[in-house]
């Protein structure tokens, strides 16, 4: 007999505090991370199309400065208006428009993003932790299997995001099955976040369907750049703007984990490599630097936990010995469709916690507990198998639990119900 699912739609009080605490008065631009008061948001003329009269395209210098190129920066002009409505008429041609733009960098601000509080999710981790691979796979999952399950759409907010996702992530990794190159430091060239709007339609039993949106802003940080305390300006603003953090940890880098690793996996780094001596790349030191940055923004007192939820995920768990995962929560696939299974969540959290302690990395867990009001532990594999040389393993990319951290964050943001299959 199946028991009725215990639904937990309400947001726990701790989380409610977070939602209120982080309510920003303005909108944070997902491109330049400037905080923009609603009345300062610009509109962009819709321009000429077919028989519609409108302004001709002109070079937008702010946008060109942001992208570092004049290509694609010739657009109908932007204009300011005193009103706060979602639409305005162009003062030049009179055509009404609903296209909005950031007053600082002139990138498009989707109306769903302006109207609902945007959530910026920052993805961080040491060099080689698996960030770029994870971005490629997570976005693909959200556009396909997981998107269908959640009744959600994932839409790129600008053409450059579409182009870059294809060129730098999907084509090499998912189509050509080549491992992604090390991400170059932001110091060597301008880099842009990938900006998506994730919209979920929720059908309540007694209410009309409602759309909830989350701006998923993924900035593929180079692990290299998180090694020093002098984080680049864009990184700093990205972290300061973050409403949630996904922190990726390569278990093969944890001191005690090697015994739990399959023999077939080559050492993540030979003992004599300079990196092996580099304490700046230790997961704990990377998270500590990120935490210091967040503390400055939130102005919290030392000892007072930060309100930003942080999801900490062990990547590459396919490389762990099967014996370690057998009969464990991590070994099961996730249950639940379009909901977060809270029993499963607790079990995975506890198992990863136990693994961390077993691997002499218990400090990481202790540190998170001391500094964050809300942290959750995950184990995932973006590739689903150990790579062969420069290529994805023979079975192709078969992600495993890659979406878990995002589902938890959606639950935290009140966009996904939690259930306890075993009763409350
Ligand atoms: N076994 C296994 N290996 C993985 C997985 N994901 C990534 N890797 C390995 O980890 C390497 C680094 O992954 P990246 O995604 O490039 O790491 P990164 O965090 O972006 O690194 P930086 O760009 O240097 O900061 C890959 O080349 C793979 O060899 C996984 O799911 N399983
Ligand atoms: Mg990378
Ligand atoms: Zn116009
Ligand atoms: Zn901007």
PDB file of C-alpha atoms in Angstrom, residues 44-311:
ATOM      1  CA  UNK A  44      15.294  49.766 -25.840  1.00  0.00           C
ATOM      2  CA  UNK A  45      13.391  50.797 -28.950  1.00  0.00           C
ATOM      3  CA  UNK A  46      12.053  47.801 -30.865  1.00  0.00           C
ATOM      4  CA  UNK A  47      13.368  49.285 -34.102  1.00  0.00           C
ATOM      5  CA  UNK A  48      12.200  48.643 -37.631  1.00  0.00           C
ATOM      6  CA  UNK A  49      10.680  45.336 -38.556  1.00  0.00           C
ATOM      7  CA  UNK A  50       8.615  44.517 -41.618  1.00  0.00           C
ATOM      8  CA  UNK A  51       6.269  47.395 -42.143  1.00  0.00           C
ATOM      9  CA  UNK A  52       6.727  48.739 -38.627  1.00  0.00           C
ATOM     10  CA  UNK A  53       8.443  52.092 -38.477  1.00  0.00           C
ATOM     11  CA  UNK A  54      11.061  52.484 -35.779  1.00  0.00           C
ATOM     12  CA  UNK A  55      14.532  53.757 -35.036  1.00  0.00           C
ATOM     13  CA  UNK A  56      17.483  52.528 -37.067  1.00  0.00           C
ATOM     14  CA  UNK A  57      20.244  50.586 -35.304  1.00  0.00           C
ATOM     15  CA  UNK A  58      23.190  52.569 -33.965  1.00  0.00           C
ATOM     16  CA  UNK A  59      26.390  51.438 -32.265  1.00  0.00           C
ATOM     17  CA  UNK A  60      25.700  51.020 -28.542  1.00  0.00           C
ATOM     18  CA  UNK A  61      29.012  52.013 -27.005  1.00  0.00           C
ATOM     19  CA  UNK A  62      28.282  50.785 -23.480  1.00  0.00           C
ATOM     20  CA  UNK A  63      27.308  47.360 -24.769  1.00  0.00           C
ATOM     21  CA  UNK A  64      30.356  47.229 -27.060  1.00  0.00           C
ATOM     22  CA  UNK A  65      32.562  48.145 -24.098  1.00  0.00           C
ATOM     23  CA  UNK A  66      31.012  45.350 -22.071  1.00  0.00           C
ATOM     24  CA  UNK A  67      31.374  42.642 -24.713  1.00  0.00           C
ATOM     25  CA  UNK A  68      34.712  43.992 -25.888  1.00  0.00           C
ATOM     26  CA  UNK A  69      33.552  44.083 -29.493  1.00  0.00           C
ATOM     27  CA  UNK A  70      31.418  46.228 -31.759  1.00  0.00           C
ATOM     28  CA  UNK A  71      30.007  43.087 -33.391  1.00  0.00           C
ATOM     29  CA  UNK A  72      26.416  42.609 -32.328  1.00  0.00           C
ATOM     30  CA  UNK A  73      26.354  45.976 -30.561  1.00  0.00           C
ATOM     31  CA  UNK A  74      24.479  47.815 -33.325  1.00  0.00           C
ATOM     32  CA  UNK A  75      20.961  48.016 -31.981  1.00  0.00           C
ATOM     33  CA  UNK A  76      18.036  50.424 -31.852  1.00  0.00           C
ATOM     34  CA  UNK A  77      18.731  53.067 -29.185  1.00  0.00           C
ATOM     35  CA  UNK A  78      17.999  52.867 -25.471  1.00  0.00           C
ATOM     36  CA  UNK A  79      16.101  55.588 -23.632  1.00  0.00           C
ATOM     37  CA  UNK A  80      15.234  56.485 -20.071  1.00  0.00           C
ATOM     38  CA  UNK A  81      11.709  57.150 -18.900  1.00  0.00           C
ATOM     39  CA  UNK A  82      10.368  58.367 -15.623  1.00  0.00           C
ATOM     40  CA  UNK A  83       7.647  55.725 -15.295  1.00  0.00           C
ATOM     41  CA  UNK A  84       8.145  52.321 -13.750  1.00  0.00           C
ATOM     42  CA  UNK A  85       5.702  50.517 -15.974  1.00  0.00           C
ATOM     43  CA  UNK A  86       6.731  47.497 -17.980  1.00  0.00           C
ATOM     44  CA  UNK A  87       6.223  49.362 -21.257  1.00  0.00           C
ATOM     45  CA  UNK A  88       7.173  52.751 -22.662  1.00  0.00           C
ATOM     46  CA  UNK A  89       6.958  54.543 -25.993  1.00  0.00           C
ATOM     47  CA  UNK A  90      10.180  55.449 -27.751  1.00  0.00           C
ATOM     48  CA  UNK A  91      10.577  59.246 -27.678  1.00  0.00           C
ATOM     49  CA  UNK A  92      12.055  59.196 -31.199  1.00  0.00           C
ATOM     50  CA  UNK A  93       9.688  56.993 -33.173  1.00  0.00           C
ATOM     51  CA  UNK A  94       6.738  56.588 -30.811  1.00  0.00           C
ATOM     52  CA  UNK A  95       6.662  52.784 -31.038  1.00  0.00           C
ATOM     53  CA  UNK A  96       5.842  51.166 -27.679  1.00  0.00           C
ATOM     54  CA  UNK A  97       8.394  48.707 -26.329  1.00  0.00           C
ATOM     55  CA  UNK A  98       8.708  46.334 -23.418  1.00  0.00           C
ATOM     56  CA  UNK A  99      12.422  45.620 -23.933  1.00  0.00           C
ATOM     57  CA  UNK A 100      14.414  46.738 -20.938  1.00  0.00           C
ATOM     58  CA  UNK A 101      18.137  47.224 -20.518  1.00  0.00           C
ATOM     59  CA  UNK A 102      20.660  47.760 -17.736  1.00  0.00           C
ATOM     60  CA  UNK A 103      21.597  51.442 -17.387  1.00  0.00           C
ATOM     61  CA  UNK A 104      25.221  50.506 -16.723  1.00  0.00           C
ATOM     62  CA  UNK A 105      26.127  47.883 -19.323  1.00  0.00           C
ATOM     63  CA  UNK A 106      23.046  48.091 -21.618  1.00  0.00           C
ATOM     64  CA  UNK A 107      22.533  44.320 -21.633  1.00  0.00           C
ATOM     65  CA  UNK A 108      18.924  43.167 -21.870  1.00  0.00           C
ATOM     66  CA  UNK A 109      17.025  42.729 -18.625  1.00  0.00           C
ATOM     67  CA  UNK A 110      14.201  40.264 -19.324  1.00  0.00           C
ATOM     68  CA  UNK A 111      10.885  41.522 -18.001  1.00  0.00           C
ATOM     69  CA  UNK A 112      10.267  38.336 -16.023  1.00  0.00           C
ATOM     70  CA  UNK A 113      13.606  39.037 -14.356  1.00  0.00           C
ATOM     71  CA  UNK A 114      12.705  42.648 -13.522  1.00  0.00           C
ATOM     72  CA  UNK A 115       9.282  41.689 -12.221  1.00  0.00           C
ATOM     73  CA  UNK A 116      10.226  38.774 -10.011  1.00  0.00           C
ATOM     74  CA  UNK A 117      13.158  38.958  -7.663  1.00  0.00           C
ATOM     75  CA  UNK A 118      16.053  37.433  -9.561  1.00  0.00           C
ATOM     76  CA  UNK A 119      18.173  34.812  -7.942  1.00  0.00           C
ATOM     77  CA  UNK A 120      21.816  34.683  -8.813  1.00  0.00           C
ATOM     78  CA  UNK A 121      23.490  31.363  -8.220  1.00  0.00           C
ATOM     79  CA  UNK A 122      27.270  31.497  -8.048  1.00  0.00           C
ATOM     80  CA  UNK A 123      29.299  28.438  -8.899  1.00  0.00           C
ATOM     81  CA  UNK A 124      32.740  28.188  -7.357  1.00  0.00           C
ATOM     82  CA  UNK A 125      35.426  25.613  -6.695  1.00  0.00           C
ATOM     83  CA  UNK A 126      39.154  25.024  -6.900  1.00  0.00           C
ATOM     84  CA  UNK A 127      41.021  24.415 -10.118  1.00  0.00           C
ATOM     85  CA  UNK A 128      40.051  21.105 -11.711  1.00  0.00           C
ATOM     86  CA  UNK A 129      37.049  20.625  -9.394  1.00  0.00           C
ATOM     87  CA  UNK A 130      34.797  20.027 -12.408  1.00  0.00           C
ATOM     88  CA  UNK A 131      33.016  23.396 -12.717  1.00  0.00           C
ATOM     89  CA  UNK A 132      33.051  23.778 -16.499  1.00  0.00           C
ATOM     90  CA  UNK A 133      32.008  20.164 -17.014  1.00  0.00           C
ATOM     91  CA  UNK A 134      29.224  20.636 -14.488  1.00  0.00           C
ATOM     92  CA  UNK A 135      27.914  23.770 -16.186  1.00  0.00           C
ATOM     93  CA  UNK A 136      27.786  21.970 -19.538  1.00  0.00           C
ATOM     94  CA  UNK A 137      25.882  19.029 -18.097  1.00  0.00           C
ATOM     95  CA  UNK A 138      23.584  20.871 -15.693  1.00  0.00           C
ATOM     96  CA  UNK A 139      22.314  23.219 -18.390  1.00  0.00           C
ATOM     97  CA  UNK A 140      21.746  20.308 -20.751  1.00  0.00           C
ATOM     98  CA  UNK A 141      19.791  18.451 -18.067  1.00  0.00           C
ATOM     99  CA  UNK A 142      17.671  21.502 -17.325  1.00  0.00           C
ATOM    100  CA  UNK A 143      16.899  21.966 -21.007  1.00  0.00           C
ATOM    101  CA  UNK A 144      15.889  18.325 -21.344  1.00  0.00           C
ATOM    102  CA  UNK A 145      15.080  15.612 -18.809  1.00  0.00           C
ATOM    103  CA  UNK A 146      14.947  17.686 -15.634  1.00  0.00           C
ATOM    104  CA  UNK A 147      13.174  20.545 -17.395  1.00  0.00           C
ATOM    105  CA  UNK A 148      10.395  18.189 -18.429  1.00  0.00           C
ATOM    106  CA  UNK A 149      10.151  16.746 -14.941  1.00  0.00           C
ATOM    107  CA  UNK A 150       9.861  20.170 -13.342  1.00  0.00           C
ATOM    108  CA  UNK A 151       7.533  21.602 -15.974  1.00  0.00           C
ATOM    109  CA  UNK A 152      10.070  24.344 -16.409  1.00  0.00           C
ATOM    110  CA  UNK A 153      11.663  26.159 -19.284  1.00  0.00           C
ATOM    111  CA  UNK A 154      15.221  27.387 -19.451  1.00  0.00           C
ATOM    112  CA  UNK A 155      15.673  30.308 -21.796  1.00  0.00           C
ATOM    113  CA  UNK A 156      18.914  32.106 -22.565  1.00  0.00           C
ATOM    114  CA  UNK A 157      18.546  35.827 -21.954  1.00  0.00           C
ATOM    115  CA  UNK A 158      20.760  36.914 -24.840  1.00  0.00           C
ATOM    116  CA  UNK A 159      22.211  35.533 -28.071  1.00  0.00           C
ATOM    117  CA  UNK A 160      25.762  35.502 -26.784  1.00  0.00           C
ATOM    118  CA  UNK A 161      24.772  33.044 -24.051  1.00  0.00           C
ATOM    119  CA  UNK A 162      23.266  30.682 -26.656  1.00  0.00           C
ATOM    120  CA  UNK A 163      26.338  30.926 -28.852  1.00  0.00           C
ATOM    121  CA  UNK A 164      28.823  30.472 -26.037  1.00  0.00           C
ATOM    122  CA  UNK A 165      27.030  27.565 -24.443  1.00  0.00           C
ATOM    123  CA  UNK A 166      27.103  25.745 -27.782  1.00  0.00           C
ATOM    124  CA  UNK A 167      30.659  26.615 -28.685  1.00  0.00           C
ATOM    125  CA  UNK A 168      32.432  26.263 -25.334  1.00  0.00           C
ATOM    126  CA  UNK A 169      30.352  23.650 -23.536  1.00  0.00           C
ATOM    127  CA  UNK A 170      27.788  21.585 -25.444  1.00  0.00           C
ATOM    128  CA  UNK A 171      29.608  20.994 -28.731  1.00  0.00           C
ATOM    129  CA  UNK A 172      32.992  19.881 -27.385  1.00  0.00           C
ATOM    130  CA  UNK A 173      31.755  17.895 -24.376  1.00  0.00           C
ATOM    131  CA  UNK A 174      28.357  16.533 -25.367  1.00  0.00           C
ATOM    132  CA  UNK A 175      28.680  16.203 -29.139  1.00  0.00           C
ATOM    133  CA  UNK A 176      32.371  15.604 -29.714  1.00  0.00           C
ATOM    134  CA  UNK A 177      32.905  13.995 -26.306  1.00  0.00           C
ATOM    135  CA  UNK A 178      36.131  15.849 -25.645  1.00  0.00           C
ATOM    136  CA  UNK A 179      37.000  16.984 -22.102  1.00  0.00           C
ATOM    137  CA  UNK A 180      36.853  20.742 -21.674  1.00  0.00           C
ATOM    138  CA  UNK A 181      40.065  22.728 -21.467  1.00  0.00           C
ATOM    139  CA  UNK A 182      41.155  24.456 -18.267  1.00  0.00           C
ATOM    140  CA  UNK A 183      39.271  27.724 -17.962  1.00  0.00           C
ATOM    141  CA  UNK A 184      41.579  30.663 -18.600  1.00  0.00           C
ATOM    142  CA  UNK A 185      41.973  33.294 -15.918  1.00  0.00           C
ATOM    143  CA  UNK A 186      39.612  36.244 -16.235  1.00  0.00           C
ATOM    144  CA  UNK A 187      42.728  38.401 -16.179  1.00  0.00           C
ATOM    145  CA  UNK A 188      43.641  37.234 -19.683  1.00  0.00           C
ATOM    146  CA  UNK A 189      40.468  38.392 -21.382  1.00  0.00           C
ATOM    147  CA  UNK A 190      36.954  39.639 -20.768  1.00  0.00           C
ATOM    148  CA  UNK A 191      34.583  36.951 -19.628  1.00  0.00           C
ATOM    149  CA  UNK A 192      30.875  36.953 -19.402  1.00  0.00           C
ATOM    150  CA  UNK A 193      28.358  35.057 -17.349  1.00  0.00           C
ATOM    151  CA  UNK A 194      25.861  32.705 -18.992  1.00  0.00           C
ATOM    152  CA  UNK A 195      22.457  34.136 -18.190  1.00  0.00           C
ATOM    153  CA  UNK A 196      19.283  32.058 -18.223  1.00  0.00           C
ATOM    154  CA  UNK A 197      15.805  32.468 -16.956  1.00  0.00           C
ATOM    155  CA  UNK A 198      14.345  29.329 -15.449  1.00  0.00           C
ATOM    156  CA  UNK A 199      10.570  29.577 -15.304  1.00  0.00           C
ATOM    157  CA  UNK A 200       8.413  27.036 -13.553  1.00  0.00           C
ATOM    158  CA  UNK A 201       4.699  26.759 -13.915  1.00  0.00           C
ATOM    159  CA  UNK A 202       3.041  25.670 -10.724  1.00  0.00           C
ATOM    160  CA  UNK A 203      -0.490  24.441 -10.676  1.00  0.00           C
ATOM    161  CA  UNK A 204      -2.016  24.625  -7.233  1.00  0.00           C
ATOM    162  CA  UNK A 205      -5.102  22.563  -6.585  1.00  0.00           C
ATOM    163  CA  UNK A 206      -7.131  25.601  -5.609  1.00  0.00           C
ATOM    164  CA  UNK A 207      -5.323  28.421  -7.297  1.00  0.00           C
ATOM    165  CA  UNK A 208      -4.600  29.529 -10.829  1.00  0.00           C
ATOM    166  CA  UNK A 209      -1.311  28.392 -12.421  1.00  0.00           C
ATOM    167  CA  UNK A 210       1.504  30.637 -11.410  1.00  0.00           C
ATOM    168  CA  UNK A 211       4.907  31.192 -12.990  1.00  0.00           C
ATOM    169  CA  UNK A 212       7.974  31.482 -10.798  1.00  0.00           C
ATOM    170  CA  UNK A 213      11.250  32.632 -12.268  1.00  0.00           C
ATOM    171  CA  UNK A 214      14.825  32.201 -11.254  1.00  0.00           C
ATOM    172  CA  UNK A 215      17.695  33.902 -13.011  1.00  0.00           C
ATOM    173  CA  UNK A 216      20.363  31.315 -13.305  1.00  0.00           C
ATOM    174  CA  UNK A 217      23.566  33.234 -13.756  1.00  0.00           C
ATOM    175  CA  UNK A 218      26.501  30.935 -14.161  1.00  0.00           C
ATOM    176  CA  UNK A 219      29.889  32.478 -14.321  1.00  0.00           C
ATOM    177  CA  UNK A 220      32.484  29.875 -15.157  1.00  0.00           C
ATOM    178  CA  UNK A 221      35.160  30.978 -12.748  1.00  0.00           C
ATOM    179  CA  UNK A 222      38.654  29.739 -13.381  1.00  0.00           C
ATOM    180  CA  UNK A 223      39.797  27.850 -10.284  1.00  0.00           C
ATOM    181  CA  UNK A 224      43.043  29.682 -10.902  1.00  0.00           C
ATOM    182  CA  UNK A 225      41.351  32.986 -10.036  1.00  0.00           C
ATOM    183  CA  UNK A 226      40.080  31.803  -6.660  1.00  0.00           C
ATOM    184  CA  UNK A 227      43.572  30.969  -5.480  1.00  0.00           C
ATOM    185  CA  UNK A 228      44.494  34.427  -4.347  1.00  0.00           C
ATOM    186  CA  UNK A 229      42.851  36.945  -2.098  1.00  0.00           C
ATOM    187  CA  UNK A 230      42.920  39.508  -4.857  1.00  0.00           C
ATOM    188  CA  UNK A 231      39.834  38.214  -6.567  1.00  0.00           C
ATOM    189  CA  UNK A 232      39.166  40.138  -9.750  1.00  0.00           C
ATOM    190  CA  UNK A 233      36.592  42.877  -9.658  1.00  0.00           C
ATOM    191  CA  UNK A 234      33.987  40.999 -11.674  1.00  0.00           C
ATOM    192  CA  UNK A 235      34.355  37.915  -9.479  1.00  0.00           C
ATOM    193  CA  UNK A 236      33.951  40.057  -6.445  1.00  0.00           C
ATOM    194  CA  UNK A 237      30.746  41.615  -7.704  1.00  0.00           C
ATOM    195  CA  UNK A 238      29.494  38.211  -8.830  1.00  0.00           C
ATOM    196  CA  UNK A 239      30.022  36.742  -5.387  1.00  0.00           C
ATOM    197  CA  UNK A 240      28.561  39.769  -3.665  1.00  0.00           C
ATOM    198  CA  UNK A 241      25.448  39.574  -5.816  1.00  0.00           C
ATOM    199  CA  UNK A 242      24.976  35.841  -5.238  1.00  0.00           C
ATOM    200  CA  UNK A 243      21.756  34.694  -3.585  1.00  0.00           C
ATOM    201  CA  UNK A 244      23.059  31.159  -3.375  1.00  0.00           C
ATOM    202  CA  UNK A 245      26.346  29.362  -3.840  1.00  0.00           C
ATOM    203  CA  UNK A 246      27.112  26.006  -5.387  1.00  0.00           C
ATOM    204  CA  UNK A 247      30.549  24.969  -4.231  1.00  0.00           C
ATOM    205  CA  UNK A 248      32.138  22.056  -6.080  1.00  0.00           C
ATOM    206  CA  UNK A 249      34.742  19.865  -4.424  1.00  0.00           C
ATOM    207  CA  UNK A 250      36.777  17.190  -6.199  1.00  0.00           C
ATOM    208  CA  UNK A 251      36.892  14.250  -3.748  1.00  0.00           C
ATOM    209  CA  UNK A 252      40.129  13.089  -5.351  1.00  0.00           C
ATOM    210  CA  UNK A 253      41.752  16.204  -3.881  1.00  0.00           C
ATOM    211  CA  UNK A 254      40.795  15.362  -0.319  1.00  0.00           C
ATOM    212  CA  UNK A 255      43.674  13.942   1.659  1.00  0.00           C
ATOM    213  CA  UNK A 256      42.034  10.762   2.880  1.00  0.00           C
ATOM    214  CA  UNK A 257      39.906   9.997  -0.151  1.00  0.00           C
ATOM    215  CA  UNK A 258      42.474   8.197  -2.280  1.00  0.00           C
ATOM    216  CA  UNK A 259      41.769   4.920  -0.509  1.00  0.00           C
ATOM    217  CA  UNK A 260      38.163   5.159  -1.595  1.00  0.00           C
ATOM    218  CA  UNK A 261      39.068   5.689  -5.215  1.00  0.00           C
ATOM    219  CA  UNK A 262      39.026   3.032  -7.894  1.00  0.00           C
ATOM    220  CA  UNK A 263      42.478   1.756  -8.805  1.00  0.00           C
ATOM    221  CA  UNK A 264      41.878   2.670 -12.418  1.00  0.00           C
ATOM    222  CA  UNK A 265      41.759   6.382 -11.645  1.00  0.00           C
ATOM    223  CA  UNK A 266      45.078   8.111 -12.102  1.00  0.00           C
ATOM    224  CA  UNK A 267      46.184  10.338  -9.234  1.00  0.00           C
ATOM    225  CA  UNK A 268      44.576  13.725  -9.577  1.00  0.00           C
ATOM    226  CA  UNK A 269      48.003  15.229  -9.307  1.00  0.00           C
ATOM    227  CA  UNK A 270      51.311  13.506  -8.826  1.00  0.00           C
ATOM    228  CA  UNK A 271      52.770  14.097  -5.391  1.00  0.00           C
ATOM    229  CA  UNK A 272      55.668  16.058  -6.812  1.00  0.00           C
ATOM    230  CA  UNK A 273      53.576  18.530  -8.830  1.00  0.00           C
ATOM    231  CA  UNK A 274      53.694  22.105  -7.565  1.00  0.00           C
ATOM    232  CA  UNK A 275      49.930  22.012  -7.077  1.00  0.00           C
ATOM    233  CA  UNK A 276      50.268  19.277  -4.491  1.00  0.00           C
ATOM    234  CA  UNK A 277      52.019  21.776  -2.276  1.00  0.00           C
ATOM    235  CA  UNK A 278      49.622  24.563  -2.993  1.00  0.00           C
ATOM    236  CA  UNK A 279      47.505  25.205   0.091  1.00  0.00           C
ATOM    237  CA  UNK A 280      45.670  27.958  -1.818  1.00  0.00           C
ATOM    238  CA  UNK A 281      43.869  25.293  -3.834  1.00  0.00           C
ATOM    239  CA  UNK A 282      42.695  23.293  -0.829  1.00  0.00           C
ATOM    240  CA  UNK A 283      38.882  23.194  -0.873  1.00  0.00           C
ATOM    241  CA  UNK A 284      38.709  24.620   2.650  1.00  0.00           C
ATOM    242  CA  UNK A 285      40.866  27.602   1.707  1.00  0.00           C
ATOM    243  CA  UNK A 286      38.858  28.324  -1.417  1.00  0.00           C
ATOM    244  CA  UNK A 287      35.564  28.298   0.491  1.00  0.00           C
ATOM    245  CA  UNK A 288      37.130  30.437   3.214  1.00  0.00           C
ATOM    246  CA  UNK A 289      38.087  33.104   0.668  1.00  0.00           C
ATOM    247  CA  UNK A 290      34.597  33.082  -0.813  1.00  0.00           C
ATOM    248  CA  UNK A 291      33.159  33.305   2.697  1.00  0.00           C
ATOM    249  CA  UNK A 292      35.300  36.338   3.562  1.00  0.00           C
ATOM    250  CA  UNK A 293      34.008  38.083   0.452  1.00  0.00           C
ATOM    251  CA  UNK A 294      30.407  37.323   1.369  1.00  0.00           C
ATOM    252  CA  UNK A 295      30.920  38.519   4.923  1.00  0.00           C
ATOM    253  CA  UNK A 296      32.017  41.895   3.663  1.00  0.00           C
ATOM    254  CA  UNK A 297      28.872  42.283   1.635  1.00  0.00           C
ATOM    255  CA  UNK A 298      26.469  41.085   4.289  1.00  0.00           C
ATOM    256  CA  UNK A 299      28.217  42.984   7.060  1.00  0.00           C
ATOM    257  CA  UNK A 300      27.684  40.079   9.433  1.00  0.00           C
ATOM    258  CA  UNK A 301      29.573  39.934  12.693  1.00  0.00           C
ATOM    259  CA  UNK A 302      32.146  37.198  13.053  1.00  0.00           C
ATOM    260  CA  UNK A 303      30.374  34.201  14.504  1.00  0.00           C
ATOM    261  CA  UNK A 304      27.069  35.194  12.994  1.00  0.00           C
ATOM    262  CA  UNK A 305      26.099  32.740  10.250  1.00  0.00           C
ATOM    263  CA  UNK A 306      25.624  33.979   6.688  1.00  0.00           C
ATOM    264  CA  UNK A 307      22.085  33.777   5.302  1.00  0.00           C
ATOM    265  CA  UNK A 308      23.137  32.672   1.785  1.00  0.00           C
ATOM    266  CA  UNK A 309      22.302  28.994   1.232  1.00  0.00           C
ATOM    267  CA  UNK A 310      25.310  27.023   0.104  1.00  0.00           C
ATOM    268  CA  UNK A 311      25.195  23.679  -1.682  1.00  0.00           C
TER     269      UNK A 311
END
